[in-house]
Short mmCIF file of N, CA and C in Angstrom, two decimals:
data_model
loop_
_atom_site.label_atom_id
_atom_site.label_comp_id
_atom_site.label_asym_id
_atom_site.label_seq_id
_atom_site.Cartn_x
_atom_site.Cartn_y
_atom_site.Cartn_z
N UNK A 12 -202.99 83.31 109.00
CA UNK A 12 -203.45 82.27 110.00
C UNK A 12 -202.25 81.45 110.62
N UNK A 13 -202.33 81.04 111.78
CA UNK A 13 -201.11 80.27 112.41
C UNK A 13 -200.73 79.12 112.03
N UNK A 14 -199.39 78.67 111.96
CA UNK A 14 -198.93 77.55 111.40
C UNK A 14 -198.96 76.46 112.22
N UNK A 15 -199.54 75.63 112.69
CA UNK A 15 -199.97 74.77 113.60
C UNK A 15 -198.62 73.73 113.75
N UNK A 16 -197.99 73.64 112.49
CA UNK A 16 -196.81 72.60 112.32
C UNK A 16 -195.50 73.00 113.28
N UNK A 17 -195.58 74.25 113.69
CA UNK A 17 -194.38 74.59 114.29
C UNK A 17 -194.73 74.51 115.85
N UNK A 18 -195.82 74.19 116.01
CA UNK A 18 -196.19 73.92 117.57
C UNK A 18 -195.72 74.81 118.60
N UNK A 19 -195.75 76.14 118.26
CA UNK A 19 -194.75 77.06 119.22
C UNK A 19 -195.38 77.13 120.71
N UNK A 20 -196.51 76.59 120.89
CA UNK A 20 -197.02 76.31 122.49
C UNK A 20 -196.99 75.14 122.81
N UNK A 21 -196.47 74.39 121.97
CA UNK A 21 -196.51 72.87 122.53
C UNK A 21 -195.22 72.72 123.96
N UNK A 22 -194.59 73.45 124.17
CA UNK A 22 -193.73 73.40 125.09
C UNK A 22 -194.54 73.82 126.58
N UNK A 23 -195.59 74.68 126.42
CA UNK A 23 -195.90 74.89 127.47
C UNK A 23 -197.10 73.78 127.81
N UNK A 24 -197.75 73.17 126.79
CA UNK A 24 -198.69 71.76 127.32
C UNK A 24 -197.84 71.07 127.81
N UNK A 25 -196.69 70.97 127.19
CA UNK A 25 -195.69 69.80 127.76
C UNK A 25 -195.20 70.20 129.27
N UNK A 26 -195.15 71.11 129.69
CA UNK A 26 -194.76 71.64 131.15
C UNK A 26 -195.93 71.64 131.73
N UNK A 27 -197.09 71.91 131.43
CA UNK A 27 -198.23 71.93 132.29
C UNK A 27 -198.77 70.91 132.52
N UNK A 28 -198.66 70.11 131.59
CA UNK A 28 -199.67 68.91 131.38
C UNK A 28 -198.94 67.53 131.05
N UNK A 29 -197.73 67.74 130.18
CA UNK A 29 -197.10 66.52 129.64
C UNK A 29 -196.44 65.80 130.99
N UNK A 30 -196.11 66.55 132.26
CA UNK A 30 -195.72 65.84 133.18
C UNK A 30 -196.53 65.45 134.37
N UNK A 31 -197.94 65.67 134.21
CA UNK A 31 -199.14 65.24 135.24
C UNK A 31 -199.11 63.33 134.99
N UNK A 32 -199.02 62.96 136.01
CA UNK A 32 -199.42 61.65 135.99
C UNK A 32 -200.57 61.32 135.32
N UNK A 33 -200.74 60.17 134.39
CA UNK A 33 -202.14 60.03 133.81
C UNK A 33 -202.45 60.81 132.67
N UNK A 34 -201.67 61.49 132.17
CA UNK A 34 -201.93 62.47 131.09
C UNK A 34 -201.16 61.58 129.77
N UNK A 35 -202.00 61.28 128.67
CA UNK A 35 -201.30 60.62 127.58
C UNK A 35 -200.64 61.53 126.63
N UNK A 36 -201.94 62.73 126.28
CA UNK A 36 -201.52 63.72 125.33
C UNK A 36 -202.61 64.69 125.73
N UNK A 37 -202.08 66.07 125.27
CA UNK A 37 -202.86 67.18 125.49
C UNK A 37 -202.80 68.32 124.19
N UNK A 38 -204.15 68.41 123.70
CA UNK A 38 -203.97 69.63 122.55
C UNK A 38 -204.69 70.75 122.57
N UNK A 39 -204.30 71.91 122.34
CA UNK A 39 -204.92 72.94 122.46
C UNK A 39 -205.66 73.22 121.23
N UNK A 40 -206.65 73.84 121.04
CA UNK A 40 -207.41 73.90 119.78
C UNK A 40 -208.53 74.91 119.75
N UNK A 41 -208.85 75.37 118.49
CA UNK A 41 -209.88 76.61 118.41
C UNK A 41 -211.20 75.98 118.64
N UNK A 42 -212.32 76.46 119.28
CA UNK A 42 -213.65 76.00 119.24
C UNK A 42 -214.21 75.08 118.36
N UNK A 43 -213.65 75.29 116.97
CA UNK A 43 -214.09 74.62 115.67
C UNK A 43 -213.08 73.51 115.30
N UNK A 44 -212.17 73.15 116.17
CA UNK A 44 -211.62 72.23 116.03
C UNK A 44 -210.24 72.22 115.28
N UNK A 45 -209.80 73.48 115.10
CA UNK A 45 -208.35 73.91 114.32
C UNK A 45 -207.18 73.75 115.57
N UNK A 46 -206.32 72.76 115.26
CA UNK A 46 -205.24 72.51 116.14
C UNK A 46 -204.24 73.52 116.22
N UNK A 47 -203.86 74.31 117.59
CA UNK A 47 -203.11 75.56 118.06
C UNK A 47 -201.52 74.95 118.28
N UNK A 48 -201.81 73.98 119.05
CA UNK A 48 -200.82 73.30 119.90
C UNK A 48 -200.84 71.90 120.56
N UNK A 49 -199.67 71.30 120.70
CA UNK A 49 -200.12 69.86 121.41
C UNK A 49 -198.61 69.43 122.02
N UNK A 50 -199.11 68.48 122.98
CA UNK A 50 -197.87 68.07 123.57
C UNK A 50 -196.94 67.10 122.59
N UNK A 51 -195.65 66.84 123.03
CA UNK A 51 -194.60 66.12 122.28
C UNK A 51 -195.24 64.54 121.92
N UNK A 52 -196.18 64.24 123.08
CA UNK A 52 -196.51 62.94 122.97
C UNK A 52 -197.78 62.32 121.64
N UNK A 53 -198.04 63.51 121.05
CA UNK A 53 -199.00 63.11 120.10
C UNK A 53 -198.41 63.91 118.88
N UNK A 54 -198.52 63.16 117.78
CA UNK A 54 -198.16 63.56 116.35
C UNK A 54 -199.02 64.77 115.78
N UNK A 55 -198.50 65.50 114.79
CA UNK A 55 -199.22 66.64 114.18
C UNK A 55 -200.81 65.91 113.44
N UNK A 56 -200.56 64.94 112.42
CA UNK A 56 -201.59 64.38 111.84
C UNK A 56 -202.58 64.13 113.11
N UNK A 57 -202.44 62.93 113.97
CA UNK A 57 -203.13 62.82 115.17
C UNK A 57 -203.47 63.82 116.04
N UNK A 58 -202.79 64.80 116.36
CA UNK A 58 -203.25 65.89 117.08
C UNK A 58 -204.19 66.83 116.13
N UNK A 59 -204.14 66.73 115.03
CA UNK A 59 -205.52 67.48 114.08
C UNK A 59 -206.62 66.69 114.15
N UNK A 60 -206.62 65.21 114.31
CA UNK A 60 -207.85 64.42 114.14
C UNK A 60 -208.31 64.43 115.80
N UNK A 61 -207.30 64.73 116.59
CA UNK A 61 -208.01 64.80 117.93
C UNK A 61 -208.76 66.04 118.30
N UNK A 62 -208.23 66.98 117.82
CA UNK A 62 -208.87 68.19 117.63
C UNK A 62 -210.05 68.07 117.04
N UNK A 63 -210.12 67.71 115.70
CA UNK A 63 -211.50 67.72 115.25
C UNK A 63 -212.44 66.95 116.00
N UNK A 64 -212.16 65.74 116.44
CA UNK A 64 -213.12 64.67 117.13
C UNK A 64 -213.35 65.49 118.44
N UNK A 65 -212.60 66.24 119.07
CA UNK A 65 -213.08 66.86 120.16
C UNK A 65 -214.20 67.95 120.05
N UNK A 66 -213.89 68.89 118.73
CA UNK A 66 -214.86 69.65 118.53
C UNK A 66 -216.16 69.19 118.10
N UNK A 67 -216.36 68.06 117.63
CA UNK A 67 -217.71 67.31 117.49
C UNK A 67 -218.35 66.91 118.87
N UNK A 68 -217.53 66.22 119.55
CA UNK A 68 -217.89 66.05 121.17
C UNK A 68 -218.56 67.39 121.55
N UNK A 69 -217.87 68.45 121.37
CA UNK A 69 -218.21 69.57 122.20
C UNK A 69 -219.51 70.30 121.54
N UNK A 70 -219.31 69.95 120.40
CA UNK A 70 -220.86 70.42 119.50
C UNK A 70 -222.07 69.73 120.40
N UNK A 71 -221.53 68.13 120.35
CA UNK A 71 -222.81 67.56 120.75
C UNK A 71 -222.98 67.91 122.18
N UNK A 72 -222.09 68.02 123.14
CA UNK A 72 -222.43 68.68 124.42
C UNK A 72 -223.21 69.82 124.49
N UNK A 73 -222.90 70.79 123.96
CA UNK A 73 -223.63 72.10 123.68
C UNK A 73 -225.10 71.96 123.21
N UNK A 74 -225.07 71.07 122.54
CA UNK A 74 -226.50 70.62 122.20
C UNK A 74 -227.38 69.96 123.04
N UNK A 75 -226.68 69.17 124.07
CA UNK A 75 -227.35 68.48 125.26
C UNK A 75 -227.55 69.60 126.08
N UNK A 76 -226.55 70.34 126.54
CA UNK A 76 -227.01 71.60 127.40
C UNK A 76 -228.10 72.53 127.03
N UNK A 77 -228.16 72.86 125.82
CA UNK A 77 -229.31 73.69 125.48
C UNK A 77 -230.56 72.97 125.40
N UNK A 78 -230.84 71.55 124.97
CA UNK A 78 -231.73 70.60 125.26
C UNK A 78 -232.31 70.37 126.64
N UNK A 79 -231.12 70.59 127.71
CA UNK A 79 -231.77 70.42 129.10
C UNK A 79 -231.84 71.51 129.61
N UNK A 80 -231.72 72.78 128.98
CA UNK A 80 -232.02 73.83 129.67
C UNK A 80 -230.95 74.64 130.37
N UNK A 81 -229.59 73.82 130.30
CA UNK A 81 -228.23 74.48 131.10
C UNK A 81 -228.03 75.86 130.76
N UNK A 82 -227.17 76.06 131.26
CA UNK A 82 -226.45 78.04 131.13
C UNK A 82 -225.26 77.54 130.35
N UNK A 83 -224.73 76.62 129.84
CA UNK A 83 -223.48 76.64 129.16
C UNK A 83 -222.75 75.53 129.66
N UNK A 84 -221.66 75.09 128.75
CA UNK A 84 -220.73 73.93 129.18
C UNK A 84 -219.72 74.78 129.70
N UNK A 85 -219.13 73.60 130.72
CA UNK A 85 -217.90 74.20 131.18
C UNK A 85 -216.87 73.07 130.73
N UNK A 86 -217.14 71.87 131.09
CA UNK A 86 -216.09 70.66 130.73
C UNK A 86 -216.79 69.60 130.42
N UNK A 87 -216.46 68.74 129.18
CA UNK A 87 -217.00 67.69 128.72
C UNK A 87 -215.85 66.37 129.16
N UNK A 88 -216.76 65.42 129.46
CA UNK A 88 -215.93 63.90 130.01
C UNK A 88 -216.37 62.78 129.19
N UNK A 89 -215.61 62.15 128.42
CA UNK A 89 -215.98 60.79 127.85
C UNK A 89 -215.00 59.73 128.44
N UNK A 90 -215.65 59.04 128.83
CA UNK A 90 -214.92 57.61 129.44
C UNK A 90 -215.05 56.71 128.40
N UNK A 91 -214.22 55.79 128.19
CA UNK A 91 -213.99 54.64 127.24
C UNK A 91 -213.68 53.53 128.27
N UNK A 92 -213.43 52.41 127.81
CA UNK A 92 -212.85 51.53 128.34
C UNK A 92 -211.45 51.42 128.85
N UNK A 93 -210.61 52.09 127.79
CA UNK A 93 -209.36 52.27 127.76
C UNK A 93 -208.71 53.64 128.01
N UNK A 94 -209.58 54.57 128.16
CA UNK A 94 -209.10 56.15 128.77
C UNK A 94 -210.14 56.67 128.79
N UNK A 95 -209.85 58.21 129.49
CA UNK A 95 -210.84 58.94 129.58
C UNK A 95 -210.27 60.28 129.04
N UNK A 96 -211.30 61.00 128.32
CA UNK A 96 -211.02 62.23 127.77
C UNK A 96 -211.78 63.41 128.40
N UNK A 97 -210.93 64.36 128.49
CA UNK A 97 -211.77 65.92 129.31
C UNK A 97 -211.22 66.80 128.29
N UNK A 98 -212.37 67.99 128.18
CA UNK A 98 -212.05 69.01 127.51
C UNK A 98 -212.84 70.21 128.25
N UNK A 99 -212.04 71.24 128.49
CA UNK A 99 -212.24 72.48 129.04
C UNK A 99 -212.44 73.56 128.41
N UNK A 100 -212.91 74.70 128.52
CA UNK A 100 -212.69 75.97 127.75
C UNK A 100 -211.27 76.43 128.17
N UNK A 101 -210.54 76.96 127.32
CA UNK A 101 -209.12 77.61 128.18
C UNK A 101 -209.01 78.78 127.73
N UNK A 102 -209.75 79.62 126.69
CA UNK A 102 -209.94 81.22 126.47
C UNK A 102 -211.16 81.30 125.37
N UNK A 103 -210.91 82.57 125.05
CA UNK A 103 -212.26 82.61 124.20
C UNK A 103 -212.14 81.98 122.92
N UNK A 104 -213.09 81.21 122.36
CA UNK A 104 -213.02 80.22 121.38
C UNK A 104 -211.64 79.37 121.09
N UNK A 105 -211.39 78.99 122.55
CA UNK A 105 -210.20 77.96 122.51
C UNK A 105 -210.68 77.01 123.42
N UNK A 106 -210.17 75.49 123.21
CA UNK A 106 -210.36 74.66 124.14
C UNK A 106 -209.08 74.05 124.26
N UNK A 107 -209.01 73.26 125.59
CA UNK A 107 -208.06 72.36 125.94
C UNK A 107 -208.77 70.94 126.16
N UNK A 108 -207.96 70.12 125.59
CA UNK A 108 -208.44 68.59 125.46
C UNK A 108 -207.25 67.54 125.71
N UNK A 109 -207.54 66.78 126.83
CA UNK A 109 -206.55 65.60 127.54
C UNK A 109 -207.24 64.45 126.96
N UNK A 110 -206.34 63.25 126.92
CA UNK A 110 -206.56 62.07 126.75
C UNK A 110 -205.41 61.30 127.76
N UNK A 111 -206.13 60.34 128.61
CA UNK A 111 -205.54 59.96 129.77
C UNK A 111 -204.75 58.59 129.41
N UNK A 112 -203.93 58.24 130.11
CA UNK A 112 -203.11 57.24 129.72
C UNK A 112 -203.99 55.54 130.13
N UNK A 113 -205.21 55.85 130.91
CA UNK A 113 -206.37 54.82 131.10
C UNK A 113 -207.33 55.12 132.17
N UNK A 114 -208.18 54.27 132.18
CA UNK A 114 -209.45 54.79 132.73
C UNK A 114 -209.31 55.15 134.35
N UNK A 115 -208.03 54.76 134.94
CA UNK A 115 -207.94 55.03 136.60
C UNK A 115 -206.99 56.10 136.77
N UNK A 116 -206.93 56.96 135.59
CA UNK A 116 -206.15 58.26 135.72
C UNK A 116 -206.91 58.89 137.00
N UNK A 117 -206.10 59.82 137.54
CA UNK A 117 -206.64 60.94 138.51
C UNK A 117 -207.34 61.96 137.85
N UNK A 118 -208.87 61.91 137.45
CA UNK A 118 -209.44 63.17 136.59
C UNK A 118 -209.33 64.50 137.49
N UNK A 119 -209.32 64.37 138.51
CA UNK A 119 -209.59 65.46 139.49
C UNK A 119 -208.31 66.40 139.35
N UNK A 120 -207.42 65.55 139.30
CA UNK A 120 -205.81 66.19 139.52
C UNK A 120 -205.48 66.68 137.95
N UNK A 121 -205.85 66.06 137.14
CA UNK A 121 -205.64 66.48 135.42
C UNK A 121 -206.58 67.64 135.34
N UNK A 122 -207.80 67.79 135.75
CA UNK A 122 -208.65 68.80 135.56
C UNK A 122 -208.44 70.11 136.16
N UNK A 123 -207.69 69.79 137.52
CA UNK A 123 -207.04 71.19 138.02
C UNK A 123 -205.89 71.54 137.39
N UNK A 124 -205.21 70.84 136.80
CA UNK A 124 -203.88 71.27 135.93
C UNK A 124 -204.55 71.98 134.98
N UNK A 125 -205.22 71.37 134.02
CA UNK A 125 -206.08 72.07 132.99
C UNK A 125 -206.44 73.39 133.25
N UNK A 126 -207.49 73.82 134.37
CA UNK A 126 -208.08 74.89 134.75
C UNK A 126 -206.91 75.63 135.13
N UNK A 127 -205.76 75.37 136.05
CA UNK A 127 -204.56 76.12 136.13
C UNK A 127 -203.86 76.81 135.00
N UNK A 128 -203.80 75.73 134.07
CA UNK A 128 -203.01 76.53 132.85
C UNK A 128 -204.31 77.59 131.90
N UNK A 129 -205.48 77.27 132.01
CA UNK A 129 -206.33 78.37 131.37
C UNK A 129 -206.20 79.39 131.90
N UNK A 130 -206.11 79.38 133.31
CA UNK A 130 -206.47 80.86 134.36
C UNK A 130 -204.93 81.39 134.49
N UNK A 131 -204.00 80.65 133.88
CA UNK A 131 -202.78 81.11 134.27
C UNK A 131 -202.27 82.15 132.98
N UNK A 132 -202.69 81.41 131.89
CA UNK A 132 -202.46 82.04 130.37
C UNK A 132 -203.48 81.89 129.46
N UNK A 133 -204.58 81.90 129.99
CA UNK A 133 -205.77 81.73 129.00
C UNK A 133 -205.96 82.95 128.16
N UNK A 134 -205.64 84.32 128.70
CA UNK A 134 -205.47 85.51 127.89
C UNK A 134 -205.12 85.47 126.77
N UNK A 135 -203.63 84.90 126.93
CA UNK A 135 -202.57 84.93 125.59
C UNK A 135 -203.26 83.61 124.83
N UNK A 136 -204.25 82.90 125.12
CA UNK A 136 -204.11 81.52 124.07
C UNK A 136 -205.74 81.86 123.35
N UNK A 137 -206.39 82.72 123.48
CA UNK A 137 -207.60 83.21 122.93
C UNK A 137 -207.57 83.23 121.31
N UNK A 138 -208.54 82.50 120.70
CA UNK A 138 -208.37 82.37 119.13
C UNK A 138 -209.41 83.55 118.66
N UNK A 139 -209.12 84.36 117.80
CA UNK A 139 -210.27 85.26 116.84
C UNK A 139 -210.87 84.06 116.21
N UNK A 140 -212.28 84.61 116.18
CA UNK A 140 -213.42 83.80 115.68
C UNK A 140 -213.15 83.97 113.90
N UNK A 141 -213.14 82.48 113.34
CA UNK A 141 -212.61 82.78 111.90
C UNK A 141 -213.85 83.31 111.23
N UNK A 142 -214.00 84.14 110.20
CA UNK A 142 -215.12 84.59 109.32
C UNK A 142 -214.73 84.02 108.08
N UNK A 143 -215.99 83.25 107.47
CA UNK A 143 -215.90 83.16 106.00
C UNK A 143 -215.51 84.25 104.96
N UNK A 144 -214.97 83.74 104.01
CA UNK A 144 -214.41 84.74 102.98
C UNK A 144 -214.94 84.63 101.78
N UNK A 145 -215.68 85.57 101.00
CA UNK A 145 -216.07 85.65 99.91
C UNK A 145 -215.01 85.17 98.83
N UNK A 146 -215.61 85.02 97.33
CA UNK A 146 -214.57 84.57 96.53
C UNK A 146 -213.58 85.98 96.15
N UNK A 147 -213.96 87.18 96.47
CA UNK A 147 -212.86 88.16 96.40
C UNK A 147 -212.29 88.34 97.37
N UNK A 148 -212.39 87.48 98.44
CA UNK A 148 -211.19 87.72 99.17
C UNK A 148 -211.65 88.63 100.58
N UNK A 149 -212.79 89.17 100.48
CA UNK A 149 -213.82 89.83 101.50
C UNK A 149 -214.28 88.98 102.71
N UNK A 150 -214.15 89.28 103.91
CA UNK A 150 -215.18 88.59 104.80
C UNK A 150 -216.55 89.06 104.59
N UNK A 151 -217.38 87.77 104.76
CA UNK A 151 -218.81 87.70 104.55
C UNK A 151 -219.59 88.87 105.32
#
């Protein structure tokens, strides 16, 4: 299992998203909410919470897509009074999520950078699907 405390891919998020105007912080996570990397503008504990919250929102979005007869989710946007949250698929079983500095952030520009990062290095960001382990240590 990857040690997320080392934040080995944080530099990549800082380089690609941390310098974009309007980005407060960004995280890279498995689709089930396990933090993989974070920008330096969010701490480890808050990064883990943000990843878990994002995974829960994504699950609700997937249910909404299925209910409405959609063909799959591409991006999730949540707007609150103080900021906007954007989530997109980064690779297999991997998501990229951003919180903006405010409600007037340029969502188009931020989305462009998110997709550019996923396209550029998405194949290296993929997360293997986690398999439940039995008491004997063998996958179920």
